[in-house]
């Protein structure tokens, strides 16, 4: 089943940003998009890939019992 194509406004809403940010991602070719004549659409999977590629996992440090030495 093909991906749902989102408008720039819908993609911005999904990312929690504005249209301007999504348009900048498209202009810099940092995200996949589909050009339908003049209108531009962003596949939902492209949004998921963008978020996954930029997700930073937390670092788990083991804490010592008495803290750090001076």
Tab-separated table of N, CA and C in Angstrom:
chain	number	residue	atom	x	y	z
A	1	UNK	N	0.849	-1.191	0.000
A	1	UNK	CA	0.000	0.000	0.000
A	1	UNK	C	0.889	1.246	0.000
A	2	UNK	N	0.651	2.185	-0.907
A	2	UNK	CA	1.497	3.377	-0.975
A	2	UNK	C	1.301	4.286	0.248
A	3	UNK	N	2.340	5.067	0.478
A	3	UNK	CA	2.314	6.041	1.581
A	3	UNK	C	1.258	7.104	1.350
A	4	UNK	N	0.755	7.640	2.440
A	4	UNK	CA	-0.132	8.803	2.355
A	4	UNK	C	0.751	10.021	2.108
A	5	UNK	N	0.355	10.846	1.171
A	5	UNK	CA	1.107	12.059	0.861
A	5	UNK	C	0.530	13.224	1.651
A	6	UNK	N	1.393	13.893	2.392
A	6	UNK	CA	0.980	15.009	3.250
A	6	UNK	C	1.294	16.332	2.580
A	7	UNK	N	0.453	17.318	2.829
A	7	UNK	CA	0.771	18.669	2.378
A	7	UNK	C	1.885	19.204	3.265
A	8	UNK	N	2.463	20.314	2.881
A	8	UNK	CA	3.533	20.915	3.666
A	8	UNK	C	3.004	21.304	5.051
A	9	UNK	N	1.784	21.810	5.101
A	9	UNK	CA	1.185	22.190	6.386
A	9	UNK	C	0.980	20.962	7.276
A	10	UNK	N	0.496	19.859	6.708
A	10	UNK	CA	0.285	18.634	7.483
A	10	UNK	C	1.611	18.062	7.971
A	11	UNK	N	2.644	18.122	7.130
A	11	UNK	CA	3.961	17.635	7.532
A	11	UNK	C	4.515	18.478	8.678
A	12	UNK	N	4.326	19.784	8.594
A	12	UNK	CA	4.771	20.663	9.671
A	12	UNK	C	4.037	20.380	10.971
A	13	UNK	N	2.748	20.115	10.866
A	13	UNK	CA	1.957	19.800	12.061
A	13	UNK	C	2.421	18.481	12.675
A	14	UNK	N	2.722	17.501	11.837
A	14	UNK	CA	3.188	16.208	12.317
A	14	UNK	C	4.542	16.327	13.008
A	15	UNK	N	5.400	17.206	12.497
A	15	UNK	CA	6.710	17.425	13.110
A	15	UNK	C	6.655	18.397	14.294
A	16	UNK	N	5.550	19.087	14.429
A	16	UNK	CA	5.442	20.077	15.502
A	16	UNK	C	6.150	21.374	15.150
A	17	UNK	N	6.259	21.651	13.857
A	17	UNK	CA	6.914	22.877	13.394
A	17	UNK	C	5.987	23.600	12.430
A	18	UNK	N	6.479	24.650	11.838
A	18	UNK	CA	5.690	25.388	10.875
A	18	UNK	C	5.983	24.946	9.450
A	19	UNK	N	5.229	25.486	8.527
A	19	UNK	CA	5.428	25.183	7.107
A	19	UNK	C	6.809	25.628	6.627
A	20	UNK	N	7.276	26.727	7.158
A	20	UNK	CA	8.551	27.285	6.712
A	20	UNK	C	9.701	26.300	6.924
A	21	UNK	N	9.709	25.607	8.066
A	21	UNK	CA	10.759	24.630	8.361
A	21	UNK	C	10.713	23.476	7.359
A	22	UNK	N	9.517	22.977	7.070
A	22	UNK	CA	9.369	21.874	6.123
A	22	UNK	C	9.811	22.319	4.740
A	23	UNK	N	9.446	23.515	4.341
A	23	UNK	CA	9.872	24.023	3.032
A	23	UNK	C	11.394	24.155	2.958
A	24	UNK	N	12.021	24.527	4.071
A	24	UNK	CA	13.482	24.614	4.098
A	24	UNK	C	14.114	23.227	3.963
A	25	UNK	N	13.532	22.227	4.648
A	25	UNK	CA	14.025	20.851	4.509
A	25	UNK	C	13.938	20.396	3.057
A	26	UNK	N	12.849	20.737	2.395
A	26	UNK	CA	12.655	20.366	0.991
A	26	UNK	C	13.662	21.100	0.107
A	27	UNK	N	13.841	22.389	0.324
A	27	UNK	CA	14.763	23.190	-0.496
A	27	UNK	C	16.202	22.697	-0.349
A	28	UNK	N	16.568	22.277	0.863
A	28	UNK	CA	17.925	21.784	1.123
A	28	UNK	C	18.053	20.295	0.810
A	29	UNK	N	16.950	19.687	0.349
A	29	UNK	CA	16.887	18.259	0.004
A	29	UNK	C	17.324	17.369	1.164
A	30	UNK	N	16.875	17.729	2.351
A	30	UNK	CA	17.168	16.938	3.546
A	30	UNK	C	16.039	15.973	3.856
A	31	UNK	N	14.965	16.023	3.076
A	31	UNK	CA	13.821	15.142	3.269
A	31	UNK	C	13.263	14.776	1.887
A	32	UNK	N	12.754	13.540	1.777
A	32	UNK	CA	12.163	13.116	0.500
A	32	UNK	C	10.837	13.840	0.282
A	33	UNK	N	10.534	14.133	-0.962
A	33	UNK	CA	9.265	14.770	-1.287
A	33	UNK	C	8.833	14.371	-2.686
A	34	UNK	N	7.569	14.630	-2.994
A	34	UNK	CA	6.999	14.324	-4.304
A	34	UNK	C	6.495	15.622	-4.892
A	35	UNK	N	6.895	15.888	-6.118
A	35	UNK	CA	6.457	17.113	-6.783
A	35	UNK	C	5.341	16.754	-7.760
A	36	UNK	N	4.181	17.305	-7.556
A	36	UNK	CA	3.012	17.054	-8.407
A	36	UNK	C	2.713	18.319	-9.196
A	37	UNK	N	3.538	18.586	-10.199
A	37	UNK	CA	3.419	19.854	-10.907
A	37	UNK	C	4.017	20.928	-10.020
A	38	UNK	N	3.217	21.885	-9.611
A	38	UNK	CA	3.711	22.911	-8.698
A	38	UNK	C	3.587	22.506	-7.227
A	39	UNK	N	2.487	21.847	-6.842
A	39	UNK	CA	2.365	21.445	-5.432
A	39	UNK	C	3.403	20.399	-5.027
A	40	UNK	N	3.773	20.436	-3.766
A	40	UNK	CA	4.749	19.505	-3.214
A	40	UNK	C	4.073	18.728	-2.093
A	41	UNK	N	4.323	17.416	-2.039
A	41	UNK	CA	3.780	16.565	-0.981
A	41	UNK	C	4.923	15.784	-0.344
A	42	UNK	N	4.765	15.459	0.923
A	42	UNK	CA	5.779	14.716	1.658
A	42	UNK	C	5.178	13.387	2.097
A	43	UNK	N	5.809	12.254	1.736
A	43	UNK	CA	5.293	10.961	2.186
A	43	UNK	C	5.424	10.825	3.703
A	44	UNK	N	4.448	10.163	4.325
A	44	UNK	CA	4.501	9.950	5.776
A	44	UNK	C	5.765	9.215	6.183
A	45	UNK	N	6.208	8.254	5.367
A	45	UNK	CA	7.410	7.494	5.709
A	45	UNK	C	8.648	8.393	5.729
A	46	UNK	N	8.661	9.449	4.917
A	46	UNK	CA	9.795	10.375	4.907
A	46	UNK	C	9.881	11.127	6.231
A	47	UNK	N	8.733	11.470	6.791
A	47	UNK	CA	8.703	12.136	8.096
A	47	UNK	C	9.238	11.186	9.164
A	48	UNK	N	8.774	9.937	9.127
A	48	UNK	CA	9.222	8.933	10.113
A	48	UNK	C	10.731	8.700	9.995
A	49	UNK	N	11.247	8.599	8.770
A	49	UNK	CA	12.685	8.409	8.558
A	49	UNK	C	13.478	9.603	9.072
A	50	UNK	N	12.976	10.804	8.819
A	50	UNK	CA	13.660	12.018	9.267
A	50	UNK	C	13.760	12.050	10.790
A	51	UNK	N	12.665	11.735	11.454
A	51	UNK	CA	12.647	11.746	12.923
A	51	UNK	C	13.559	10.647	13.467
A	52	UNK	N	13.486	9.457	12.888
A	52	UNK	CA	14.303	8.335	13.359
A	52	UNK	C	15.792	8.616	13.186
A	53	UNK	N	16.169	9.217	12.074
A	53	UNK	CA	17.578	9.501	11.801
A	53	UNK	C	18.138	10.560	12.751
A	54	UNK	N	17.276	11.410	13.289
A	54	UNK	CA	17.743	12.487	14.156
A	54	UNK	C	17.422	12.280	15.626
A	55	UNK	N	16.968	11.098	15.968
A	55	UNK	CA	16.665	10.779	17.362
A	55	UNK	C	17.956	10.409	18.078
A	56	UNK	N	18.195	11.045	19.198
A	56	UNK	CA	19.396	10.796	19.991
A	56	UNK	C	18.988	10.026	21.233
A	57	UNK	N	19.593	8.865	21.403
A	57	UNK	CA	19.297	8.035	22.564
A	57	UNK	C	20.053	8.562	23.782
A	58	UNK	N	19.463	8.484	24.965
A	58	UNK	CA	20.143	8.971	26.168
A	58	UNK	C	21.311	8.061	26.543
A	59	UNK	N	22.309	8.649	27.169
A	59	UNK	CA	23.469	7.899	27.638
A	59	UNK	C	23.227	7.543	29.091
A	60	UNK	N	23.335	6.269	29.394
A	60	UNK	CA	23.143	5.813	30.769
A	60	UNK	C	24.519	5.653	31.412
A	61	UNK	N	24.775	6.431	32.410
A	61	UNK	CA	26.040	6.334	33.126
A	61	UNK	C	25.793	5.636	34.452
A	62	UNK	N	26.747	4.830	34.829
A	62	UNK	CA	26.626	4.208	36.145
A	62	UNK	C	27.132	5.207	37.175
A	63	UNK	N	26.373	5.401	38.191
A	63	UNK	CA	26.754	6.358	39.233
A	63	UNK	C	27.527	5.635	40.313
A	64	UNK	N	28.556	6.277	40.771
A	64	UNK	CA	29.308	5.699	41.881
A	64	UNK	C	28.582	6.013	43.177
A	65	UNK	N	28.879	5.262	44.157
A	65	UNK	CA	28.173	5.407	45.432
A	65	UNK	C	28.458	6.750	46.089
A	66	UNK	N	29.677	7.219	45.983
A	66	UNK	CA	30.073	8.438	46.710
A	66	UNK	C	30.244	9.649	45.823
A	67	UNK	N	29.927	9.547	44.555
A	67	UNK	CA	30.047	10.700	43.670
A	67	UNK	C	31.427	10.821	43.076
A	68	UNK	N	31.740	11.974	42.591
A	68	UNK	CA	32.966	12.231	41.858
A	68	UNK	C	34.062	12.725	42.799
A	69	UNK	N	35.286	12.270	42.553
A	69	UNK	CA	36.427	12.726	43.375
A	69	UNK	C	36.858	14.119	42.903
A	70	UNK	N	37.333	14.924	43.817
A	70	UNK	CA	37.740	16.283	43.492
A	70	UNK	C	39.033	16.377	42.827
